[in-house]
Every structure is written in C-alpha cells, then in structure tokens.
Short mmCIF file of C-alpha atoms and ligand atoms in Angstrom, two decimals:
data_model
loop_
_atom_site.label_atom_id
_atom_site.label_comp_id
_atom_site.label_asym_id
_atom_site.label_seq_id
_atom_site.Cartn_x
_atom_site.Cartn_y
_atom_site.Cartn_z
CA MET A 96 0.05 -0.04 0.12
CA LYS A 97 2.80 2.41 0.85
CA THR A 98 4.64 1.63 -2.32
CA SER A 99 1.58 2.43 -4.23
CA PHE A 100 0.97 5.79 -2.62
CA LEU A 101 4.61 6.64 -3.11
CA LEU A 102 4.29 5.84 -6.79
CA ILE A 103 1.19 8.00 -7.10
CA ALA A 104 3.02 10.96 -5.21
CA LEU A 105 5.96 10.59 -7.70
CA MET A 106 3.67 10.46 -10.77
CA MET A 107 1.60 13.52 -9.73
CA SER A 108 4.73 15.51 -8.83
CA ALA A 109 5.92 14.48 -12.17
CA VAL A 110 2.97 15.58 -14.48
CA ASN A 111 1.25 18.02 -12.01
CA MET A 112 -0.29 21.09 -13.58
CA PRO A 113 -0.77 23.85 -11.32
CA PHE A 114 -3.65 25.43 -13.19
CA ALA A 115 -5.77 26.07 -10.22
CA ALA A 116 -2.94 27.98 -8.37
CA GLN A 117 -3.66 31.43 -9.60
CA LEU A 118 -5.39 33.38 -12.16
CA PRO A 119 -3.62 35.58 -14.72
CA GLY A 120 -4.54 39.22 -14.81
CA ASP A 121 -7.18 40.32 -17.44
CA ILE A 122 -7.04 38.82 -20.99
CA LEU A 123 -8.16 40.67 -23.84
CA ILE A 124 -8.88 38.62 -27.02
CA LYS A 125 -8.61 41.18 -29.82
CA ASN A 126 -10.27 41.35 -33.19
CA GLY A 127 -11.60 37.94 -33.35
CA TYR A 128 -14.53 36.58 -35.24
CA ILE A 129 -16.80 35.90 -32.24
CA MET A 130 -19.34 32.85 -32.45
CA PRO A 131 -21.13 33.30 -29.20
CA LEU A 132 -23.36 30.14 -30.22
CA LYS A 133 -26.14 30.89 -27.99
CA PRO A 134 -29.13 29.74 -29.98
CA GLY A 135 -30.56 32.73 -31.86
CA SER A 136 -27.41 34.82 -31.37
CA LYS A 137 -25.59 36.42 -34.27
CA ASP A 138 -21.75 36.25 -34.98
CA LEU A 139 -19.87 39.23 -34.07
CA PRO A 140 -16.97 39.96 -36.68
CA ASP A 141 -13.91 41.97 -35.50
CA HIS A 142 -14.96 42.09 -31.78
CA ASP A 143 -13.06 41.74 -28.49
CA ILE A 144 -13.64 39.59 -25.35
CA LEU A 145 -12.54 40.77 -21.91
CA ILE A 146 -11.81 38.17 -19.20
CA HIS A 147 -11.76 39.46 -15.66
CA GLU A 148 -11.25 37.06 -12.78
CA GLY A 149 -12.08 34.00 -15.09
CA GLN A 150 -15.39 35.43 -16.31
CA ILE A 151 -16.32 37.01 -19.64
CA ALA A 152 -16.49 40.75 -18.43
CA ALA A 153 -17.43 42.18 -21.81
CA VAL A 154 -17.85 41.40 -25.39
CA GLY A 155 -17.52 44.60 -27.43
CA THR A 156 -15.44 46.63 -29.95
CA HIS A 157 -12.24 48.66 -29.26
CA LEU A 158 -12.02 47.76 -25.72
CA PRO A 159 -8.77 49.03 -24.28
CA ALA A 160 -5.80 46.86 -24.13
CA ALA A 161 -3.63 48.70 -21.52
CA GLY A 162 -2.69 46.43 -18.57
CA ARG A 163 -4.28 43.41 -20.03
CA LYS A 164 -2.58 40.29 -21.58
CA VAL A 165 -3.71 40.56 -25.24
CA ILE A 166 -4.41 37.58 -27.45
CA ASN A 167 -4.48 38.58 -31.11
CA ALA A 168 -7.43 36.85 -32.66
CA ARG A 169 -7.50 38.58 -36.11
CA GLY A 170 -8.41 36.12 -38.88
CA LYS A 171 -9.46 33.58 -36.25
CA PHE A 172 -12.68 32.20 -35.13
CA VAL A 173 -13.41 32.59 -31.46
CA LEU A 174 -15.98 29.89 -30.03
CA PRO A 175 -17.05 28.59 -26.81
CA GLY A 176 -15.23 25.52 -25.69
CA PHE A 177 -16.76 22.23 -26.77
CA VAL A 178 -18.90 20.34 -24.01
CA ASP A 179 -18.25 16.56 -24.14
CA THR A 180 -21.34 15.30 -22.43
CA HIS A 181 -20.39 11.80 -21.73
CA SER A 182 -17.05 10.09 -21.47
CA HIS A 183 -15.12 7.44 -19.46
CA LEU A 184 -11.52 8.89 -19.54
CA TRP A 185 -10.14 6.09 -17.41
CA VAL A 186 -10.01 3.92 -20.59
CA THR A 187 -7.89 6.20 -22.33
CA THR A 188 -4.80 3.80 -21.83
CA MET A 189 -6.62 1.03 -23.56
CA ARG A 190 -6.31 2.83 -27.02
CA GLY A 191 -6.03 0.43 -29.93
CA GLN A 192 -7.18 -2.69 -27.83
CA PHE A 193 -10.79 -2.97 -28.97
CA ARG A 194 -10.71 -5.04 -32.02
CA ASN A 195 -7.03 -5.57 -31.69
CA ARG A 196 -7.17 -9.30 -32.73
CA ASP A 197 -10.59 -10.33 -31.51
CA GLY A 198 -11.11 -7.98 -28.37
CA LYS A 199 -14.40 -6.37 -27.95
CA PHE A 200 -14.90 -3.10 -25.88
CA PHE A 201 -16.74 -4.51 -22.91
CA PRO A 202 -14.75 -7.81 -22.14
CA VAL A 203 -11.38 -6.08 -22.99
CA SER A 204 -12.18 -2.83 -20.83
CA ASN A 205 -13.52 -5.08 -17.93
CA GLN A 206 -10.36 -7.37 -17.89
CA LEU A 207 -7.79 -4.44 -18.31
CA GLY A 208 -9.76 -1.99 -15.93
CA ALA A 209 -9.81 -4.76 -13.24
CA ARG A 210 -6.01 -4.34 -13.06
CA MET A 211 -5.86 -0.65 -12.86
CA GLN A 212 -4.43 0.72 -9.89
CA PRO A 213 -4.78 4.31 -8.73
CA ASP A 214 -1.59 5.58 -10.40
CA ASP A 215 -2.98 3.92 -13.85
CA ILE A 216 -6.23 5.79 -13.17
CA TYR A 217 -4.61 9.10 -12.52
CA ILE A 218 -2.47 8.95 -15.65
CA ALA A 219 -5.43 7.70 -18.05
CA MET A 220 -7.74 10.44 -16.81
CA TYR A 221 -5.26 13.04 -16.81
CA SER A 222 -3.83 12.42 -20.33
CA GLY A 223 -7.39 11.89 -21.78
CA ALA A 224 -8.41 15.29 -20.23
CA VAL A 225 -5.34 17.03 -21.67
CA GLU A 226 -6.08 15.39 -25.05
CA LEU A 227 -9.84 16.79 -24.74
CA LEU A 228 -8.41 20.36 -23.84
CA SER A 229 -5.97 20.38 -26.63
CA GLY A 230 -8.79 19.89 -29.25
CA GLY A 231 -11.10 22.57 -27.85
CA ILE A 232 -13.03 20.56 -25.60
CA THR A 233 -13.33 22.59 -22.17
CA SER A 234 -15.98 20.52 -20.45
CA SER A 235 -16.55 16.86 -19.84
CA GLY A 236 -19.20 14.71 -18.23
CA ASP A 237 -16.80 11.93 -17.02
CA PHE A 238 -18.64 8.80 -16.14
CA PHE A 239 -15.96 7.09 -13.80
CA ASP A 240 -17.22 3.38 -13.33
CA ASN A 241 -14.05 1.98 -12.25
CA ILE A 242 -13.88 2.96 -8.49
CA LYS A 243 -12.63 0.16 -6.54
CA GLY A 244 -11.85 2.12 -3.37
CA PRO A 245 -11.73 5.56 -2.03
CA ALA A 246 -8.19 5.99 -3.53
CA TRP A 247 -9.40 5.29 -6.96
CA GLY A 248 -12.20 8.02 -6.47
CA ASP A 249 -9.54 10.36 -5.08
CA VAL A 250 -7.00 10.31 -7.73
CA GLY A 251 -9.70 10.27 -10.54
CA LEU A 252 -10.96 13.77 -9.09
CA LYS A 253 -7.53 14.97 -8.63
CA ALA A 254 -6.66 14.09 -12.32
CA LEU A 255 -9.62 16.02 -13.57
CA LYS A 256 -8.65 18.90 -11.14
CA ASP A 257 -5.16 18.93 -12.26
CA SER A 258 -5.80 18.74 -15.84
CA GLY A 259 -7.58 22.17 -16.08
CA ILE A 260 -10.74 20.93 -17.56
CA ARG A 261 -14.25 21.78 -16.45
CA ALA A 262 -15.92 18.53 -15.43
CA VAL A 263 -18.77 16.76 -13.62
CA MET A 264 -17.13 13.51 -12.40
CA TYR A 265 -20.04 11.08 -12.27
CA TYR A 266 -19.09 8.81 -9.37
CA GLY A 267 -19.70 5.15 -10.27
CA GLY A 268 -18.97 1.55 -8.94
CA PRO A 269 -16.10 -0.62 -9.04
CA ASP A 270 -17.10 -2.24 -12.49
CA LYS A 271 -19.86 -2.47 -15.14
CA THR A 272 -21.39 -5.68 -13.60
CA THR A 273 -23.92 -3.73 -11.44
CA LYS A 274 -23.60 -6.31 -8.65
CA SER A 275 -21.47 -4.07 -6.25
CA PRO A 276 -23.02 -0.91 -4.58
CA ILE A 277 -21.50 2.54 -5.35
CA ASP A 278 -19.48 3.91 -2.22
CA MET A 279 -22.05 6.67 -1.58
CA ASP A 280 -20.32 7.60 1.65
CA HIS A 281 -17.13 8.31 -0.08
CA LEU A 282 -18.97 10.23 -2.85
CA LEU A 283 -21.05 12.40 -0.39
CA SER A 284 -18.00 13.05 1.72
CA LEU A 285 -16.11 14.35 -1.57
CA ALA A 286 -19.48 16.28 -2.52
CA GLN A 287 -19.57 17.88 0.89
CA GLN A 288 -16.09 19.45 0.40
CA GLN A 289 -16.99 20.85 -3.16
CA LYS A 290 -17.64 24.73 -3.19
CA PRO A 291 -20.32 26.18 -5.51
CA ASP A 292 -17.50 27.77 -7.95
CA ASP A 293 -15.59 24.34 -8.16
CA ARG A 294 -14.53 23.62 -11.71
CA VAL A 295 -15.01 20.07 -11.11
CA LYS A 296 -18.12 18.91 -9.79
CA LEU A 297 -19.32 15.63 -8.68
CA GLY A 298 -22.34 13.69 -9.76
CA LEU A 299 -23.67 10.00 -9.63
CA GLY A 300 -22.45 7.42 -12.14
CA TRP A 301 -25.45 5.25 -11.66
CA ARG A 302 -26.67 1.97 -13.34
CA LEU A 303 -29.61 -0.15 -13.58
CA PRO A 304 -29.82 -3.52 -12.53
CA ARG A 305 -28.53 -5.88 -15.12
CA GLU A 306 -31.35 -8.23 -14.33
CA LEU A 307 -34.25 -5.85 -14.42
CA LYS A 308 -36.40 -8.30 -12.41
CA ASP A 309 -33.78 -8.27 -9.49
CA GLU A 310 -35.72 -6.46 -6.89
CA GLN A 311 -32.98 -6.69 -4.17
CA ASN A 312 -30.63 -4.92 -6.70
CA TRP A 313 -33.32 -2.35 -7.48
CA ALA A 314 -33.67 -1.60 -3.66
CA MET A 315 -29.99 -0.76 -3.70
CA ARG A 316 -30.09 1.23 -6.86
CA GLN A 317 -33.07 3.30 -5.49
CA LYS A 318 -31.12 4.17 -2.44
CA GLU A 319 -28.12 5.32 -4.32
CA PHE A 320 -30.55 7.34 -6.34
CA ARG A 321 -32.44 8.95 -3.51
CA LEU A 322 -29.21 9.68 -1.76
CA ALA A 323 -27.87 11.63 -4.99
CA LYS A 324 -31.23 13.50 -5.23
CA GLN A 325 -31.34 14.58 -1.53
CA HIS A 326 -27.88 16.05 -2.06
CA ASN A 327 -28.44 17.76 -5.33
CA LEU A 328 -26.02 15.49 -7.33
CA PRO A 329 -26.74 15.08 -11.08
CA VAL A 330 -27.05 11.64 -12.24
CA GLN A 331 -25.92 9.81 -15.65
CA VAL A 332 -27.40 6.41 -16.52
CA HIS A 333 -26.82 4.24 -19.46
CA VAL A 334 -29.51 2.88 -21.47
CA SER A 335 -28.23 0.42 -23.81
CA GLY A 336 -28.10 -3.24 -24.54
CA ASP A 337 -31.79 -4.23 -23.03
CA ALA A 338 -32.47 -0.56 -23.89
CA ASP A 339 -36.06 -0.60 -24.52
CA ALA A 340 -36.84 -2.51 -21.20
CA MET A 341 -34.32 -0.10 -19.33
CA PHE A 342 -35.97 3.03 -20.50
CA ASN A 343 -39.42 1.68 -19.68
CA ALA A 344 -38.05 0.75 -16.13
CA LEU A 345 -36.73 4.38 -15.77
CA ILE A 346 -40.19 5.74 -16.51
CA LYS A 347 -42.23 3.07 -14.76
CA ARG A 348 -40.31 3.48 -11.58
CA ASN A 349 -40.37 7.34 -11.74
CA PHE A 350 -36.73 7.95 -12.12
CA LEU A 351 -36.81 10.68 -14.89
CA ASN A 352 -36.13 14.13 -13.62
CA SER A 353 -34.35 17.17 -14.53
CA SER A 354 -30.98 16.21 -12.86
CA LEU A 355 -30.96 12.72 -14.88
CA THR A 356 -29.05 12.59 -18.02
CA VAL A 357 -29.79 9.40 -20.01
CA VAL A 358 -26.98 8.13 -22.12
CA HIS A 359 -27.11 6.38 -25.78
CA ALA A 360 -30.91 5.37 -25.81
CA THR A 361 -30.13 5.02 -29.55
CA ASP A 362 -33.49 3.18 -30.45
CA ALA A 363 -35.53 4.99 -27.84
CA THR A 364 -39.15 5.27 -28.86
CA GLN A 365 -41.02 8.71 -29.27
CA GLN A 366 -43.02 7.97 -26.33
CA GLN A 367 -39.94 7.25 -24.37
CA LEU A 368 -38.35 10.61 -25.51
CA ILE A 369 -41.40 12.58 -24.71
CA ALA A 370 -41.57 11.17 -21.36
CA LEU A 371 -37.90 12.29 -20.91
CA LYS A 372 -38.60 15.71 -22.32
CA LYS A 373 -41.50 16.04 -19.96
CA SER A 374 -39.45 15.29 -16.89
CA GLY A 375 -37.02 18.09 -17.91
CA GLY A 376 -34.18 15.48 -18.03
CA SER A 377 -31.60 15.35 -20.61
CA LEU A 378 -29.85 12.95 -23.15
CA ALA A 379 -26.08 12.40 -24.14
CA LEU A 380 -25.47 11.10 -27.55
CA THR A 381 -21.93 9.56 -28.47
CA PRO A 382 -22.16 8.89 -32.30
CA ILE A 383 -18.84 7.44 -32.73
CA SER A 384 -18.95 4.89 -29.82
CA GLU A 385 -22.55 4.14 -30.41
CA GLN A 386 -21.87 3.08 -34.09
CA ARG A 387 -18.60 1.49 -33.20
CA VAL A 388 -19.92 -0.97 -30.57
CA GLY A 389 -23.05 -1.54 -32.80
CA TYR A 390 -25.82 0.15 -30.72
CA GLY A 391 -27.08 1.38 -34.25
CA LEU A 392 -26.91 4.70 -36.25
CA THR A 393 -26.92 7.91 -34.33
CA ARG A 394 -29.51 9.80 -36.25
CA LEU A 395 -29.99 13.29 -34.86
CA ASP A 396 -33.53 13.68 -36.30
CA HIS A 397 -34.85 10.67 -34.21
CA PHE A 398 -34.36 12.93 -31.17
CA SER A 399 -35.53 16.01 -32.53
CA THR A 400 -38.32 16.16 -29.88
CA LEU A 401 -35.77 16.72 -27.14
CA THR A 402 -33.97 20.17 -26.63
CA ARG A 403 -31.73 19.11 -23.65
CA LYS A 404 -29.43 16.90 -25.61
CA GLY A 405 -25.79 17.09 -26.37
CA LEU A 406 -22.84 15.08 -27.82
CA GLY A 407 -20.25 13.23 -26.09
CA ILE A 408 -16.92 11.20 -26.92
CA ASP A 409 -17.64 8.28 -24.47
CA GLY A 410 -13.85 7.62 -23.66
CA ASN A 411 -11.00 8.73 -26.11
CA ALA A 412 -10.06 5.15 -26.64
CA LEU A 413 -13.44 3.90 -27.60
CA ALA A 414 -13.90 6.80 -29.96
CA GLY A 415 -10.29 6.40 -31.24
CA SER A 416 -9.50 10.01 -30.10
CA GLY A 417 -10.91 12.88 -27.93
CA ASP A 418 -11.94 14.71 -30.98
CA MET A 419 -15.33 16.73 -31.00
CA PHE A 420 -14.78 17.82 -34.61
CA ALA A 421 -14.72 14.10 -35.77
CA THR A 422 -17.84 13.45 -33.48
CA LEU A 423 -19.73 16.36 -35.11
CA ARG A 424 -18.71 15.25 -38.63
CA LEU A 425 -20.07 11.64 -38.13
CA ALA A 426 -23.43 13.07 -36.66
CA ALA A 427 -23.84 15.50 -39.54
CA LEU A 428 -22.76 12.73 -42.32
CA THR A 429 -24.99 10.05 -40.75
CA LEU A 430 -27.91 12.39 -40.92
CA SER A 431 -27.51 13.64 -44.42
CA GLY A 432 -26.93 10.17 -45.67
CA ALA A 433 -29.85 8.62 -43.96
CA THR A 434 -32.38 11.20 -45.04
CA LYS A 435 -30.59 11.67 -48.47
CA ASP A 436 -30.65 15.30 -47.86
CA GLU A 437 -27.66 17.48 -48.32
CA THR A 438 -29.30 20.32 -46.45
CA GLN A 439 -29.53 18.07 -43.21
CA PRO A 440 -28.22 19.17 -40.76
CA ASP A 441 -27.75 22.93 -40.34
CA ALA A 442 -24.00 23.31 -39.69
CA ARG A 443 -24.70 26.14 -37.07
CA GLN A 444 -27.03 23.98 -35.08
CA LEU A 445 -24.62 21.25 -34.92
CA LEU A 446 -22.01 23.63 -33.36
CA GLU A 447 -24.61 24.79 -30.96
CA LEU A 448 -25.38 21.19 -29.88
CA ALA A 449 -21.55 20.59 -29.14
CA THR A 450 -21.56 23.74 -26.92
CA TRP A 451 -24.59 25.55 -25.65
CA HIS A 452 -26.89 22.42 -25.56
CA GLY A 453 -24.18 20.28 -24.21
CA ALA A 454 -23.72 22.76 -21.20
CA ASP A 455 -27.54 22.65 -20.87
CA THR A 456 -27.42 18.66 -21.00
CA LEU A 457 -25.01 18.59 -18.08
CA GLY A 458 -26.91 21.51 -16.07
CA LEU A 459 -23.88 23.94 -16.69
CA SER A 460 -25.56 26.37 -19.07
CA ALA A 461 -25.62 29.26 -16.58
CA VAL A 462 -21.77 28.77 -16.38
CA THR A 463 -20.44 27.71 -19.87
CA GLY A 464 -21.39 26.62 -23.37
CA SER A 465 -21.64 30.20 -25.07
CA LEU A 466 -19.73 33.53 -25.31
CA GLU A 467 -21.60 36.09 -23.44
CA GLN A 468 -20.99 38.46 -20.45
CA GLY A 469 -21.28 36.83 -17.27
CA LYS A 470 -20.34 33.29 -18.14
CA ARG A 471 -17.06 31.79 -17.12
CA ALA A 472 -14.51 32.10 -19.79
CA ASP A 473 -14.30 28.67 -21.46
CA ILE A 474 -13.14 29.58 -24.94
CA GLN A 475 -11.48 28.05 -27.91
CA ILE A 476 -9.78 30.00 -30.68
CA ILE A 477 -9.70 28.17 -34.09
CA ASP A 478 -7.10 29.60 -36.50
CA PRO A 479 -7.89 28.58 -40.30
CA ASP A 480 -4.30 29.55 -41.38
CA ALA A 481 -3.76 25.84 -42.15
CA LEU A 482 -3.74 23.84 -45.40
CA ASN A 483 -7.11 21.76 -44.30
CA MET A 484 -8.76 25.06 -43.62
CA SER A 485 -7.46 27.17 -46.56
CA GLY A 486 -9.15 28.28 -49.48
CA PHE A 487 -12.09 29.87 -47.62
CA GLY A 488 -13.12 33.00 -49.12
CA GLY A 489 -15.71 34.22 -46.44
CA GLY A 490 -19.33 33.95 -45.38
CA ASP A 491 -20.71 32.01 -42.44
CA PRO A 492 -17.79 29.90 -41.17
CA ALA A 493 -19.94 27.17 -39.47
CA ALA A 494 -19.82 24.84 -42.35
CA LEU A 495 -15.98 25.32 -42.62
CA ILE A 496 -15.52 24.54 -38.97
CA LEU A 497 -17.79 21.45 -39.05
CA TYR A 498 -16.49 19.92 -42.37
CA SER A 499 -12.82 21.08 -42.20
CA ALA A 500 -11.58 21.82 -38.77
CA ARG A 501 -9.36 19.53 -36.82
CA PRO A 502 -8.11 19.51 -33.01
CA GLU A 503 -4.61 20.81 -34.18
CA ASN A 504 -6.51 23.90 -35.77
CA VAL A 505 -7.43 25.09 -32.14
CA THR A 506 -4.51 27.35 -31.41
CA THR A 507 -5.81 28.70 -28.07
CA VAL A 508 -7.88 27.19 -25.43
CA ILE A 509 -8.97 29.08 -22.07
CA VAL A 510 -10.81 27.34 -19.20
CA ASP A 511 -12.27 29.40 -16.45
CA GLY A 512 -10.05 32.22 -17.28
CA HIS A 513 -6.88 30.15 -17.38
CA ILE A 514 -4.81 29.69 -20.55
CA ILE A 515 -4.46 26.17 -21.09
CA LYS A 516 -3.14 26.31 -24.90
CA GLN A 517 -1.53 29.24 -26.59
CA ASP A 518 -0.05 29.52 -30.07
CA GLY A 519 -0.80 25.87 -30.61
CA HIS A 520 1.01 24.89 -27.57
CA MET A 521 -0.17 23.38 -24.44
CA GLN A 522 0.97 25.68 -21.91
CA ASN A 523 1.76 23.23 -18.77
CA PRO A 524 1.99 19.56 -19.54
CA ASP A 525 5.22 17.82 -20.60
CA GLU A 526 3.79 16.03 -23.53
CA GLY A 527 6.78 13.83 -23.92
CA LEU A 528 6.34 12.56 -20.19
CA LEU A 529 2.68 12.43 -20.31
CA LYS A 530 2.94 9.92 -23.44
CA ARG A 531 5.66 8.08 -21.78
CA LYS A 532 3.62 7.49 -18.59
CA ALA A 533 0.45 6.49 -20.63
CA ASN A 534 2.40 4.05 -22.69
CA GLU A 535 3.98 2.67 -19.62
CA SER A 536 0.80 2.18 -17.87
CA ALA A 537 -0.95 0.74 -20.87
CA ARG A 538 1.83 -1.94 -21.28
CA ARG A 539 1.79 -2.61 -17.57
CA LEU A 540 -2.10 -3.38 -17.84
CA LEU A 541 -1.65 -5.63 -20.88
CA SER A 542 1.40 -7.58 -19.45
CA THR A 543 -0.44 -8.57 -16.35
CA SER A 544 -3.92 -9.39 -17.93
CA GLU A 545 -3.02 -12.81 -19.43
ZN1 ZN B 233 -20.76 5.28 -21.43
#
C-alpha cells in the first residue's frame, strides 16, 4: 500500500499542472470573429472579449488593451469550448485494444480495468483530459465506473482538477456488472467538500440492475438514486443493451427528472423521448462509440423532440481519439446520408449542440457553453491558417468548422480564465512525459492481464 501511494505521489509531482494555483490578470482577446453560439445569437466579426477574474466581463469593440494580456485573434474564429457530455476517461490507456485481434470493448475494458491501480487511473484520466482540452473541449461529463476504493475515486477527481478541464465527475461503481454498490459514503464526503464555484463537480454514475427483475438490486439502486437526489447531485445512467426495457423501467419507476441525463438510448421510442422531455431530463449522444459498438446509427433527427441533448466522446480510446470535430462530422454525415438530404443538418445548429446544448445537458448552461457576458471564460480559438482550412473566401464559417476543422487547428484554449493552450502549444504539461507515462501504464495493464 505504501509503495503504491509513493508511486502516485511521484507520478503526480511529475505531471502536476498547477492551473488552479492563480488566475492571470485580465485577458483581452482582440479583433476575433466571435461566434457566441447561444441559440438565436448572431456572430460578431472583429470583436473583442475581456476576461476578468475568469469571467467574460465584456464582449465589444475597441476594448482598451492597457494593462491586459492581449491575445490577437484577427482572422481567427473565437468559439465557446466544446462540451463533451459523456466520457470514460479512465479507458484512455486502452487505445487500440478494442478489435485488436478479437477483443471487444466490454470484455477488454473489464479485463484491463480490473488491473488498474490508482496510478493507472490518474495517468489515464489526466492524459485523456489533456487530449480533450488540446482539441477545444473545455468541459466533460466523465462517467467514472472503475472505482474500486476511495483511493481510486480520489485520484480520478485529482486528475480532472489537475488537468484544468471543467468537469462533472459522475462517481460510479467498481465495475460494469452492477452487482456491487457504489460507495455513496465516499461520494457524499467528496461532495460535501465541494464549493459552489469549483471547476470540477461531482455527480452519480448510476446503473440499472443488469437483471431488471432483480428487486434486491433495485432496492440498492433506489437508495443510491435517492441519496444523490437528496444532495442535489446530477445523475447519468446508460440506456443500452436491453435499452427498451431499461428506458421503460426508468419511466415506470419514476426515475426521470431534470437532474438525470440518459446516455445513448439509440433506439428509444418517441413515447420514451417525450417522457424524458416532460421530466426535464436530458440525453447524451455519443455517435462514434454508439456506432462503433453496434448500438445502431445515431440519427439526430430521431431525437428532435428533445431540446436538452448534447454530444459526447464516450472515452477517447473507444472513440479512437478525443475529437469533437470528428464526432460532429459523423453525426452530420449520418444524418445527410440517412435522410438523403444534403441540407441536413444545419451546420450552426450542430456547433450549438456541441456547445450551448451540451452545457445545458450537463446542467452547466449558466456557467459555460456560449460566449456572453457573465459566463465563465471557457473559450477556444480556431486558426484557419492551415492547409486543411485554406481556400475559404468568406461568409458563414460554421460549415467550414464543421466539415474541415481538426483539433490541431485549435490554437488557443482557455478554461475558467486560465490559458491552457496558446499559439498551438499546451502551456503546462510535458507531453513527452505524459505519453511515456500513458504508454508505460498501458503496457503494464496488458502484461498483467493474461
Ligand atoms: Zn458510457
């Protein structure tokens, strides 16, 4: 036990990023093409954004630069950071293992996940979050369902905090079997320590009984759900596999409410979606992983009834990479292909889905998801000065961003007023060290799993 704590301490000191230490002074983003992405809002060409104490203090023109750190955004697109509504960052160090020979996602992640020690969790979640940030994702709803003891929960929370990302950590159980209870005492003790303006918040990573007739298991699940509700913790739950029966059970047993986010529900009936809408609940769709594991095609038009919905990565390793542009593109192409209609979807609506609606899905729309005065400064700047974005003569850049942009075109990332990436470079992490630690952990998991 002592050795493992020493290892964690060493690893943490090695890759520690002191983003939370102190805020820089005022930041002025100057002369950018501002896309606020609040539904109904208009783009603001050649505008400035003033960031004061981590908050968007003003959006305007000719804001004075004196005494402020100036980021020149001329010729660049300034957007809210993307919101990844559902992920499992702890599987990051299993990249390339699903369908590596005959391995499938669930058995492989169960097998390797069982071997993970807290230091493996830390590096997976930390490096996964840094990857998200690097590609303009500033918030993540991270479903952490590999918590084998308090030390696992603690390092996961620390990894998210250290990375600089905004997150809700949905505290889950020790595995995906749903046999064991979630450590509600530990979750509640962590939740009690959180402050209203903490960047990383806690939620419950809840699961339904695998056997839906198992009333004993339901009693355990009901207790977890009730406790989360009592303490105002948001809840996420997967609806996949026996999805139709699971969704019906959620409705019948009265679990739908405004702090619940249903994940996947690929083939949900309109009746089920209407019940979710009426409850005020939300939906997280993860097009790449849903199609990869064979849940079906994620057709956005199928979910048009719901306004509270967003997109998610569902684990960088399962999606291949933590890339919201690729996620958006797959969602867009699936829809135009399935409807045989080139005008589906609207590019701007899709960008809003990955920003404003994503924040709304996680209950964070008062804090993030759009560029407007009073919100926390979660911002990405996309520089189209790259071969894959060149040849754009002007007009609405939404389609250019949707169909052409890639994570490497995101040159600046700001979270909660902290500059995480600037001029194309991540400010803090030693990427070489991070890759080495992630590869070492991945090799260790593989070598001990036979
Ligand atoms: Zn998931």
